[in-house]
CSV table of C-alpha atoms and ligand atoms in Angstrom, one decimal:
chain,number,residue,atom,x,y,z
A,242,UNK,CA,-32.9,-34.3,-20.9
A,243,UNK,CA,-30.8,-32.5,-18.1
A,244,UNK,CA,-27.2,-31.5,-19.5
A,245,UNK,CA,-24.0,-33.1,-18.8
A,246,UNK,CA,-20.6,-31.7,-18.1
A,247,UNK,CA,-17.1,-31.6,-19.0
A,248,UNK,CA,-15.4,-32.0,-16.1
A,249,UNK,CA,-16.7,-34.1,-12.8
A,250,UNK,CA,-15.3,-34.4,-9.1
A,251,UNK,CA,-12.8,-37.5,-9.3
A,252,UNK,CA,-11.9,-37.3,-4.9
A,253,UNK,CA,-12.2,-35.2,-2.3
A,254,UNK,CA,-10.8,-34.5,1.4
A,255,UNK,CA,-10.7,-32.0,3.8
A,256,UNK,CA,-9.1,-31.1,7.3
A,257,UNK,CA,-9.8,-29.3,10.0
A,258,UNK,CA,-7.4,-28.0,12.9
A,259,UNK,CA,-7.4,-30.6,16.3
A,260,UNK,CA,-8.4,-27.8,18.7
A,261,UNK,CA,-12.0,-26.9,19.5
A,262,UNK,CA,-13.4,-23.8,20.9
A,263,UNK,CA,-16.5,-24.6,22.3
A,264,UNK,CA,-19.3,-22.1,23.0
A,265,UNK,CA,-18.7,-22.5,26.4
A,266,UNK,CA,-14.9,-21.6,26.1
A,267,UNK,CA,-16.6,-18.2,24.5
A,268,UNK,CA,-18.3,-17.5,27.7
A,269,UNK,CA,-14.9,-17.4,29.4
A,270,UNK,CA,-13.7,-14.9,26.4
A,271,UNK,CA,-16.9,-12.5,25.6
A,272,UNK,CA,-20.2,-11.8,27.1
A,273,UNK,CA,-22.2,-14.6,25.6
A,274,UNK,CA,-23.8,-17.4,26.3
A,275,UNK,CA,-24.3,-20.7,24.2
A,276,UNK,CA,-28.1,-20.2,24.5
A,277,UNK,CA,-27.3,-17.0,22.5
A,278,UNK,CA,-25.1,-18.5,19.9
A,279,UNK,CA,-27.1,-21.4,19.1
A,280,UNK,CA,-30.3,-19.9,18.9
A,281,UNK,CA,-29.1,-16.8,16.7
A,282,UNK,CA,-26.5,-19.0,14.5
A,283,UNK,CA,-26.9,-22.9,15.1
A,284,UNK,CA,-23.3,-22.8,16.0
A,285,UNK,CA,-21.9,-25.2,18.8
A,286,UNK,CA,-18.8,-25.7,18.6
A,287,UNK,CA,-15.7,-24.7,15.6
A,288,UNK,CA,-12.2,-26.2,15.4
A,289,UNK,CA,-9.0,-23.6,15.4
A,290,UNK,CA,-5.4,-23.2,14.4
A,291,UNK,CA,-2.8,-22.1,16.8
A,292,UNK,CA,-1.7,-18.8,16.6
A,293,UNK,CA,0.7,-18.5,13.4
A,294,UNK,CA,-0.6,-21.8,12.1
A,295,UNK,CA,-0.1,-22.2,8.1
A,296,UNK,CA,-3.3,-22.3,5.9
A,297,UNK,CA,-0.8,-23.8,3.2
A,298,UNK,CA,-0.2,-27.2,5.7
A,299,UNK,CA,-4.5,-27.7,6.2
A,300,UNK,CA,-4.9,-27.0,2.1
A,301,UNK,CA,-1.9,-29.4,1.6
A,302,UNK,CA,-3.5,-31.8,3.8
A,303,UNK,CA,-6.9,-32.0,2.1
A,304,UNK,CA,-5.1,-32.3,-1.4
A,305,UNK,CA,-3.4,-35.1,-0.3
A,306,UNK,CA,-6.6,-36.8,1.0
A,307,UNK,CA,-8.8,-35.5,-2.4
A,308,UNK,CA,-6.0,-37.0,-4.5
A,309,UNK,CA,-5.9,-40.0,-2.8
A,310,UNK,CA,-9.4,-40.2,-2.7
A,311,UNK,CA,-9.8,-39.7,-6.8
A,312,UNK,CA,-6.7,-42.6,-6.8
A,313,UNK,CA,-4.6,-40.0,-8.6
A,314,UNK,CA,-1.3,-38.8,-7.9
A,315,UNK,CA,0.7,-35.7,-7.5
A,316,UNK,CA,2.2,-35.7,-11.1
A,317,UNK,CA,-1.4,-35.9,-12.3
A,318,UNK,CA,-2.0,-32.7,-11.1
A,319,UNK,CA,-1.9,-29.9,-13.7
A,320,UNK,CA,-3.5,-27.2,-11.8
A,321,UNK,CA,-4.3,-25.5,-8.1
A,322,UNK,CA,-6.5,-23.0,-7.9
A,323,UNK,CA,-7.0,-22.0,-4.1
A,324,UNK,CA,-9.6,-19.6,-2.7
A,325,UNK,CA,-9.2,-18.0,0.6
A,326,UNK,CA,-8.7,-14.6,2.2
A,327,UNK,CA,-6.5,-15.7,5.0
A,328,UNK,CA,-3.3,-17.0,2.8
A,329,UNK,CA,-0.2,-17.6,5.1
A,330,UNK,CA,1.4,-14.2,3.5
A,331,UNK,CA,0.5,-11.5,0.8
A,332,UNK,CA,2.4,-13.1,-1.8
A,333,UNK,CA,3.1,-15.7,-3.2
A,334,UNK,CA,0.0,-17.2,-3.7
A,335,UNK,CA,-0.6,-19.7,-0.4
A,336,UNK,CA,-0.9,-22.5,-3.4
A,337,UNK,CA,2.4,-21.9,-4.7
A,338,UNK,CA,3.3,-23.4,-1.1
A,339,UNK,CA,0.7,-26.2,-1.4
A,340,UNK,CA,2.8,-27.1,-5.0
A,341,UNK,CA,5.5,-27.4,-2.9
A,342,UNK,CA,4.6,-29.1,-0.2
A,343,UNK,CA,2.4,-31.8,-2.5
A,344,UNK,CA,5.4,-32.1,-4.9
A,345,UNK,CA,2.9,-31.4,-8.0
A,346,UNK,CA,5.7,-30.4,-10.3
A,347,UNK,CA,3.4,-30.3,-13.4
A,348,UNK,CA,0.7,-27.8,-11.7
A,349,UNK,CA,0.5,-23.9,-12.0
A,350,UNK,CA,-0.9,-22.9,-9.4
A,351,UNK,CA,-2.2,-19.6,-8.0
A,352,UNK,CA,-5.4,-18.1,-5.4
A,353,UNK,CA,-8.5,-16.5,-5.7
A,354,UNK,CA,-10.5,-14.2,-3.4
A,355,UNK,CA,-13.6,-14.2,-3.3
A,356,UNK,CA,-14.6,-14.7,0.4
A,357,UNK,CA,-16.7,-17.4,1.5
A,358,UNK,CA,-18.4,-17.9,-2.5
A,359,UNK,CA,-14.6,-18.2,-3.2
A,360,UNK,CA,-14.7,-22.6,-3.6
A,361,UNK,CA,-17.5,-22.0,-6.2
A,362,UNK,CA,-15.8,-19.5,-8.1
A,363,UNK,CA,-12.7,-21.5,-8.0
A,364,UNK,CA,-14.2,-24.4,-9.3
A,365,UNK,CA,-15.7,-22.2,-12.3
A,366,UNK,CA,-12.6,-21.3,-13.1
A,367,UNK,CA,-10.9,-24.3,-13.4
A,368,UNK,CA,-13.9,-26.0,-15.0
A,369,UNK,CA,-13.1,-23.4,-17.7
A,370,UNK,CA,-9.5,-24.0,-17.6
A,371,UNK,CA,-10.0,-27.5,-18.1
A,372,UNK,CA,-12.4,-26.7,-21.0
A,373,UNK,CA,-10.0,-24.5,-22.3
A,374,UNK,CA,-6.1,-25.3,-22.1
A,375,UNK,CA,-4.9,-28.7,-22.4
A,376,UNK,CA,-5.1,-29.6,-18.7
A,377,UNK,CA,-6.6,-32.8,-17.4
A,378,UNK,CA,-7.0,-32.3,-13.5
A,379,UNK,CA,-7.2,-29.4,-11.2
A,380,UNK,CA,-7.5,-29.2,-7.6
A,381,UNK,CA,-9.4,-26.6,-6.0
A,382,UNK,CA,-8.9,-25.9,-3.3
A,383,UNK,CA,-10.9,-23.5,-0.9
A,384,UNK,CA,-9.4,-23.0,3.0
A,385,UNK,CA,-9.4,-20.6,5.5
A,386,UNK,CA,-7.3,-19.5,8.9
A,387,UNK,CA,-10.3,-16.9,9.4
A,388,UNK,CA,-9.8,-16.4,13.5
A,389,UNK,CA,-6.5,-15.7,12.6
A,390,UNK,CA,-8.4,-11.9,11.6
A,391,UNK,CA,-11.1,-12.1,14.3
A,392,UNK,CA,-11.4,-9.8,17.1
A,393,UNK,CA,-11.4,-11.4,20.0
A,394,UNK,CA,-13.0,-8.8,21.8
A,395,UNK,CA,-16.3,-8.4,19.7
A,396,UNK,CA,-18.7,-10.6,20.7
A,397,UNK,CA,-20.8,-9.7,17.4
A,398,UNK,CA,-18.1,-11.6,15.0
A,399,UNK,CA,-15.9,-13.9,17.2
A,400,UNK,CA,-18.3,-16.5,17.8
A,401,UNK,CA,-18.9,-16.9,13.9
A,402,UNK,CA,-16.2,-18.0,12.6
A,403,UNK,CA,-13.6,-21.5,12.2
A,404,UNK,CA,-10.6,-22.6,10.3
A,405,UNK,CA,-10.4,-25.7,7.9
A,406,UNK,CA,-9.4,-26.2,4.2
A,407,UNK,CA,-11.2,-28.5,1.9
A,408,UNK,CA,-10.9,-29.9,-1.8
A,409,UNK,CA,-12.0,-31.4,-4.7
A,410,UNK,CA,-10.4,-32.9,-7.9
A,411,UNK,CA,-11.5,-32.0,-11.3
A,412,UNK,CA,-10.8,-34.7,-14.2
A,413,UNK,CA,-12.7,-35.3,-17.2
A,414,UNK,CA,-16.5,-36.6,-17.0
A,415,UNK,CA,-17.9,-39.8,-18.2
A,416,UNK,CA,-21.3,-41.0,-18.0
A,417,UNK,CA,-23.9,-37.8,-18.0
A,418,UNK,CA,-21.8,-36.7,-14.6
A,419,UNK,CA,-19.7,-33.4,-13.9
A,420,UNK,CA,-20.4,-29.7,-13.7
A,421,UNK,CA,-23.6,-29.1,-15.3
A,422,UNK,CA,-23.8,-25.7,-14.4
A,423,UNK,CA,-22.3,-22.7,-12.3
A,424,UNK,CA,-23.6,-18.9,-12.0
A,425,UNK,CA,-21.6,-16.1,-9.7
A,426,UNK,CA,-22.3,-12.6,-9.2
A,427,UNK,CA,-21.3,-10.1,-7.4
A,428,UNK,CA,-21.8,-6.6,-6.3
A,429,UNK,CA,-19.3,-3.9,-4.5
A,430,UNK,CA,-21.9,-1.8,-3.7
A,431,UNK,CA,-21.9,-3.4,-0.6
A,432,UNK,CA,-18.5,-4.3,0.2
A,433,UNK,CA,-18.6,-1.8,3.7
A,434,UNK,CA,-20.8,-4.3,5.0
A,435,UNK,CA,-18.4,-7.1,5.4
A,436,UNK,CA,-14.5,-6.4,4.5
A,437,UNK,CA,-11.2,-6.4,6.5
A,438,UNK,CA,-9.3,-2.7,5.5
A,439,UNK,CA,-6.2,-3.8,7.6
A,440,UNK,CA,-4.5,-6.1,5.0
A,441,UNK,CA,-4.0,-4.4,1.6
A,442,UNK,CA,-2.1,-1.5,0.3
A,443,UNK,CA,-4.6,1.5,1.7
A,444,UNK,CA,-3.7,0.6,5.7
A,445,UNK,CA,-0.4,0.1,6.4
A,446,UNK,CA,0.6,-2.1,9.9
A,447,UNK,CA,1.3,1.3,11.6
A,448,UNK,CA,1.2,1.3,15.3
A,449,UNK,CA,-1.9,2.9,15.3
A,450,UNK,CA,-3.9,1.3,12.7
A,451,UNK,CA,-2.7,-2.5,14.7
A,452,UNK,CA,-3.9,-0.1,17.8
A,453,UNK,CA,-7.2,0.2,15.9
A,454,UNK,CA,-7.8,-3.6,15.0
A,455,UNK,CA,-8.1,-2.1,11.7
A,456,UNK,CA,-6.3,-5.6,10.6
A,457,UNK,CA,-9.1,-7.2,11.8
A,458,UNK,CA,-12.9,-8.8,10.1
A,459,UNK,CA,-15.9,-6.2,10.5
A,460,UNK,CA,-19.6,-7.1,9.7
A,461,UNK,CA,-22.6,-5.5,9.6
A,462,UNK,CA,-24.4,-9.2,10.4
A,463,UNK,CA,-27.9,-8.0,10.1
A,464,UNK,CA,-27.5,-6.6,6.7
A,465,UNK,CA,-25.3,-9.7,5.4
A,466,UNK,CA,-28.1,-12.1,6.6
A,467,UNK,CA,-30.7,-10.6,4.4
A,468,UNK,CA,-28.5,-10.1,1.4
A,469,UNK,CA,-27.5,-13.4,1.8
A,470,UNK,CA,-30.7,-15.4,2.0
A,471,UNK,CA,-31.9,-13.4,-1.5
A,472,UNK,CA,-29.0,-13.7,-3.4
A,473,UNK,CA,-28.3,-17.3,-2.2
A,474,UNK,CA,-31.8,-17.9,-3.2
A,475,UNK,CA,-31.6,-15.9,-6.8
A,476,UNK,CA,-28.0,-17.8,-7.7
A,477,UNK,CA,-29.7,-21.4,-7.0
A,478,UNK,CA,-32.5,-20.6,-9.1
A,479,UNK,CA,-30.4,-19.4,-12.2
A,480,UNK,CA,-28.1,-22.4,-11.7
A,481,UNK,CA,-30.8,-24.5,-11.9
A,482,UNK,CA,-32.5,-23.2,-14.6
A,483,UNK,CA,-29.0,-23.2,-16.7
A,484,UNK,CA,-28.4,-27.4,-15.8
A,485,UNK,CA,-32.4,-27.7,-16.9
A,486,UNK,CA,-33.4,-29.2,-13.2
A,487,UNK,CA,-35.6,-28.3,-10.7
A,488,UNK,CA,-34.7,-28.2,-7.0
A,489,UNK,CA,-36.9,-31.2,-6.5
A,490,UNK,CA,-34.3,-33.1,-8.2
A,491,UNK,CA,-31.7,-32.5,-6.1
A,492,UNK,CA,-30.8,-35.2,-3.7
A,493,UNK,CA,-28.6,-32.5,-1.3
A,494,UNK,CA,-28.2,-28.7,-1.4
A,495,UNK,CA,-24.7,-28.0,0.5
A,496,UNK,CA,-25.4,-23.8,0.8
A,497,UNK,CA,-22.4,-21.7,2.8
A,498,UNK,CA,-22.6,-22.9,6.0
A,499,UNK,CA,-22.6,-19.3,7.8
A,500,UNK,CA,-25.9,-19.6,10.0
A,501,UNK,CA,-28.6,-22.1,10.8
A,502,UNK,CA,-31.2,-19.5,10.1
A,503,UNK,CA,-29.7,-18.8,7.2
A,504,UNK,CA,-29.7,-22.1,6.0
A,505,UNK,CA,-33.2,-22.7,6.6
A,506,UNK,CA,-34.2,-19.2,5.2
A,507,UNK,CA,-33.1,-20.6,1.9
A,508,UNK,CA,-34.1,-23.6,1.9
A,509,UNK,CA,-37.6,-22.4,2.4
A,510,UNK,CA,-36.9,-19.8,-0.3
A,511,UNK,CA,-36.0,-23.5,-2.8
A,512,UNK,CA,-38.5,-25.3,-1.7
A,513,UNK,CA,-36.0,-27.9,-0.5
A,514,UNK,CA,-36.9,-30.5,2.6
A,515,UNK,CA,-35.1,-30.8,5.4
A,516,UNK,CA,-33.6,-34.0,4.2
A,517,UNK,CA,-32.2,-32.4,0.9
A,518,UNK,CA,-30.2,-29.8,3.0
A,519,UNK,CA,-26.9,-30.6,4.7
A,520,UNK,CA,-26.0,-28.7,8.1
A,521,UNK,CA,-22.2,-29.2,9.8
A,522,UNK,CA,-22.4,-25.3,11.2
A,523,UNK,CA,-23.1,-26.6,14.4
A,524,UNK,CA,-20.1,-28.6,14.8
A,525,UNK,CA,-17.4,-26.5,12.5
A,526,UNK,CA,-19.0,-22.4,12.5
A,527,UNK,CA,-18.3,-20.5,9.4
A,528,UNK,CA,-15.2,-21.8,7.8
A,529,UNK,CA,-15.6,-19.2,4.6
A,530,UNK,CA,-14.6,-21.0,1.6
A,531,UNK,CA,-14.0,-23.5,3.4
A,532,UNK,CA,-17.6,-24.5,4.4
A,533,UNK,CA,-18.4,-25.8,1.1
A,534,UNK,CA,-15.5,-28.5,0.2
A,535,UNK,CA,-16.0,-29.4,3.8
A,536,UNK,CA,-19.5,-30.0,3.6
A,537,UNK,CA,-19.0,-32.1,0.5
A,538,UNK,CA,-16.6,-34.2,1.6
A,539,UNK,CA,-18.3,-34.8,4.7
A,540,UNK,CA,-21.4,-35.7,2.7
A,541,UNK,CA,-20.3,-38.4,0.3
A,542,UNK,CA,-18.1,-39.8,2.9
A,543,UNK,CA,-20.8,-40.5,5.2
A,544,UNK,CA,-22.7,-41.9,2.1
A,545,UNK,CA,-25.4,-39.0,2.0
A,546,UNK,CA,-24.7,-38.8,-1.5
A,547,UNK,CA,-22.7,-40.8,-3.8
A,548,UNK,CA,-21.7,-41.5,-7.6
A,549,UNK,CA,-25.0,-40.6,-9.5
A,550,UNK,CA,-26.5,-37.7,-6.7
A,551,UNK,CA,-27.6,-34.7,-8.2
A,552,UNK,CA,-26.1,-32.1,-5.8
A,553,UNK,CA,-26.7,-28.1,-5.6
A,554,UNK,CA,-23.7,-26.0,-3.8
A,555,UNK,CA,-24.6,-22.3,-3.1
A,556,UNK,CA,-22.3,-19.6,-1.5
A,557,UNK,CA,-22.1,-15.6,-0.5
A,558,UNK,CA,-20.0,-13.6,1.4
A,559,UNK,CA,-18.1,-10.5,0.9
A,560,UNK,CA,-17.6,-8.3,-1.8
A,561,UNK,CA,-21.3,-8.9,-1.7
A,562,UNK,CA,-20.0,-12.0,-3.8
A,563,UNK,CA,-22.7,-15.0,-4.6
A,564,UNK,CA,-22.3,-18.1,-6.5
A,565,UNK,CA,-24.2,-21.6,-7.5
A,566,UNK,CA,-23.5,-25.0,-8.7
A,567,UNK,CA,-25.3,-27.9,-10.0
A,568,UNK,CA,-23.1,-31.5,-9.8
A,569,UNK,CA,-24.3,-34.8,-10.9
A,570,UNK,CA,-21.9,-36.9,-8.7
B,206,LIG,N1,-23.7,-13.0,22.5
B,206,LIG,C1,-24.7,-12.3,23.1
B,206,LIG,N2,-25.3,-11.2,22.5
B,206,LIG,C2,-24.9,-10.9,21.3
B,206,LIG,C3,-23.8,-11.5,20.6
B,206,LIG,C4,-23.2,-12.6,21.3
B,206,LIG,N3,-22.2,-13.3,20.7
B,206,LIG,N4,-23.6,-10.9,19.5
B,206,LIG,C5,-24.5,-9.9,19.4
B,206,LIG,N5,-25.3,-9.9,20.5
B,206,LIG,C6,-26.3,-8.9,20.8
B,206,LIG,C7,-26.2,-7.7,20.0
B,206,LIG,O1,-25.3,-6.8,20.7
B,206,LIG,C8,-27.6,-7.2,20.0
B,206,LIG,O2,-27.9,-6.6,21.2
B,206,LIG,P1,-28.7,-5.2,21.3
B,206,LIG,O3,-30.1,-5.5,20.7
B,206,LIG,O4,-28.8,-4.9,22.8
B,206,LIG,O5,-27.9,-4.2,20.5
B,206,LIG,C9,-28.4,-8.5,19.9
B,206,LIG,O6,-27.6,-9.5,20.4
B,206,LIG,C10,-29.0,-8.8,18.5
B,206,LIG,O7,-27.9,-8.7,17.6
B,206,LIG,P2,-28.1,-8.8,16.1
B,206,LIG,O8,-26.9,-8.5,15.3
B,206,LIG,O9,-29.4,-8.1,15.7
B,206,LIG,O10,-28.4,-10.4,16.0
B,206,LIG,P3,-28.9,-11.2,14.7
B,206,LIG,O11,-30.1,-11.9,15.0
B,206,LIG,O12,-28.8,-10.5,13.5
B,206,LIG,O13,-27.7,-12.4,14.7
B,206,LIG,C11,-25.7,-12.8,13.5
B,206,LIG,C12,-26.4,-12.0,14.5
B,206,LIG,C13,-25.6,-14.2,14.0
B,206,LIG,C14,-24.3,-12.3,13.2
B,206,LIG,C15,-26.5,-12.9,12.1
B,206,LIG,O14,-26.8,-11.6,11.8
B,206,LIG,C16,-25.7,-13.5,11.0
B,206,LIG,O15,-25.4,-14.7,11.0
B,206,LIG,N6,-25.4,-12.8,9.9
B,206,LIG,C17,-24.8,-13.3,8.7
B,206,LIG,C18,-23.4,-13.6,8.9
B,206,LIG,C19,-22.9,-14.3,7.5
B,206,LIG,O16,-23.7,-15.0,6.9
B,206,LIG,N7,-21.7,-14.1,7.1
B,206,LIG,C20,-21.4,-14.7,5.8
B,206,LIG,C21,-20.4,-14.2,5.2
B,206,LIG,S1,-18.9,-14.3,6.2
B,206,LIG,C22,-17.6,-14.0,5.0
B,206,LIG,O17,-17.8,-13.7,3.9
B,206,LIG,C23,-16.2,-14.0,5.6
């Protein structure tokens, strides 16, 4: 008997910007090549926003589509929880302005960082918000405007990365679906491997520090790759032990869509077939906490999976930050 949850996914959307960068348009930019980028991260092509673009309008717009998809509306809404590190300002929280914009009078709503783990963590906390306050439906929300903190001049990051928003609603499960489990985890003992310094309290936008780039991502990709790949690997397994499943079950595992290799790595690590592991990197880079929603959406829109699916979501990123899920659709 596997358990069943509380709360279950009722719609999702997502959005991406219209503009592409392809890896060709990175040979113009960098010294690259595409033979380079898709051999070392799978990725062909990612969409971007124009410069000053609002993260809050591609959230808003994949609300709009998940609520529509779970044949909901606005007023149903009760709370937005949005992860991303790439808000449209400091404060207020980037889903005060998706409230706003979506009209959802009856939601509080606030953000969560956690990097590219941050959809997962946002949907454990609103699972547990559900669970705990009287609160029907939350959206979470996870969305990025991550070239908006690239620099355009090193070749080791700029070819990584995309901007999208996707979401999910959370209502109340019936018939042995929902959440049946979620682990995160993380560890600060390696947040110099991956971290932007230019954007909190320590750094101010001096002339000099904007001289530096210090407002811009650093990565120490090498490193990340391994840690990610172990703790990806350790997260799934706990998750899975906590729903009572093995990863045999699973009909799709949607893991962080940073890296092909990275992907594979893990699903070797699972023992999961090709066929039971979703891949969009090539066509949208590493959206963050983005990736996942994205990759979820894309997924039981294009009837991969679908009401019933038993479906394992796994994320890290920086902090080092990890997280897991296990879904019955
Ligand atoms: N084009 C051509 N050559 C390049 C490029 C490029 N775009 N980038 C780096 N190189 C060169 C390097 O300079 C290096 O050259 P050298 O040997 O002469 O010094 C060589 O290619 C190899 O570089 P590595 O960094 O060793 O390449 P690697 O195989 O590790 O791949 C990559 C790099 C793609 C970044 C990989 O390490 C990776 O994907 N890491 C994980 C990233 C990730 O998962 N991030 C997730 C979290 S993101 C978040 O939380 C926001």
């Amino acid at each position: 008997m596997t358990k069943t949850g509380q709360n279950m996914i009722l719609g999702t959307g997502h959005t991406v910007p219209d503009k592409i960068l392809t890896n060709a348009d990175l040979e113009k930019i960098v010294d690259t090549s595409d033979q380079w980028i898709v051999e070392r991260s799978g990725i062909r092509l990612r969409h971007i926003a124009e410069k000053g673009a609002a993260l809050s309008e591609l959230a808003t717009e994949a609300a709009r589509r998940a609520i529509d998809d779970a044949g909901l509306k606005v007023e149903d809404i009760d709370l937005i929880v949005l992860a991303t590190v790439t808000g449209d300002m400091k404060f207020p929280a980037t889903a005060c302005f998706v409230q706003e914009n979506l009209g959802a009078r009856n939601a509080a709503a606030f953000d969560i960082s956690a990097a590219c783990s941050g959809f997962i963590y946002a949907l454990q906390i609103a699972d547990g918000l559900l669970r705990s306050q009287p609160y029907r439906h939350a959206l979470v929300i996870g969305g990025e405007i991550l070239t908006s903190m690239v620099d355009w001049q090193d070749r080791n990051t700029c070819v990584l990365f995309g901007d999208g928003a996707g979401a999910v609603v959370l209502g109340p499960a019936r018939d042995g679906r929902g959440i049946l489990s979620t682990h995160i985890g993380s560890d600060g003992a390696y947040s110099h491997l991956l971290y932007n310094a230019g954007c909190g309290c320590i750094n101010m936008p001096t002339v000099e520090n904007v001289q530096e780039k210090i407002h811009t991502l650093r990565m120490e990709g090498k490193e990340v790759f391994r840690h990610a790949v172990v703790a990806m690997s350790r997260a799934m397994k706990k998750a899975l032990k906590e729903a009572d499943v093995s990863s045999e079950d699973l009909d799709l595992v949607i893991s962080h869509q940073a890296n092909l290799r990275i992907i594979e790595a893990l699903a070797k690590r699972l023992k999961v077939t090709e066929k039971q592991t979703y891949v969009n990197v090539d066509r949208f880079g590493n959206t963050s906490a983005a990736s996942i929603p994205i990759a979820l959406d894309e997924a039981r829109k294009n009837g991969i999976i679908k009401e019933g699916s038993l479906v394992g979501l796994v994320a890290f990123g920086a902090g080092f930050t990890w997280a897991a899920s296990i879904l019955r659709l």
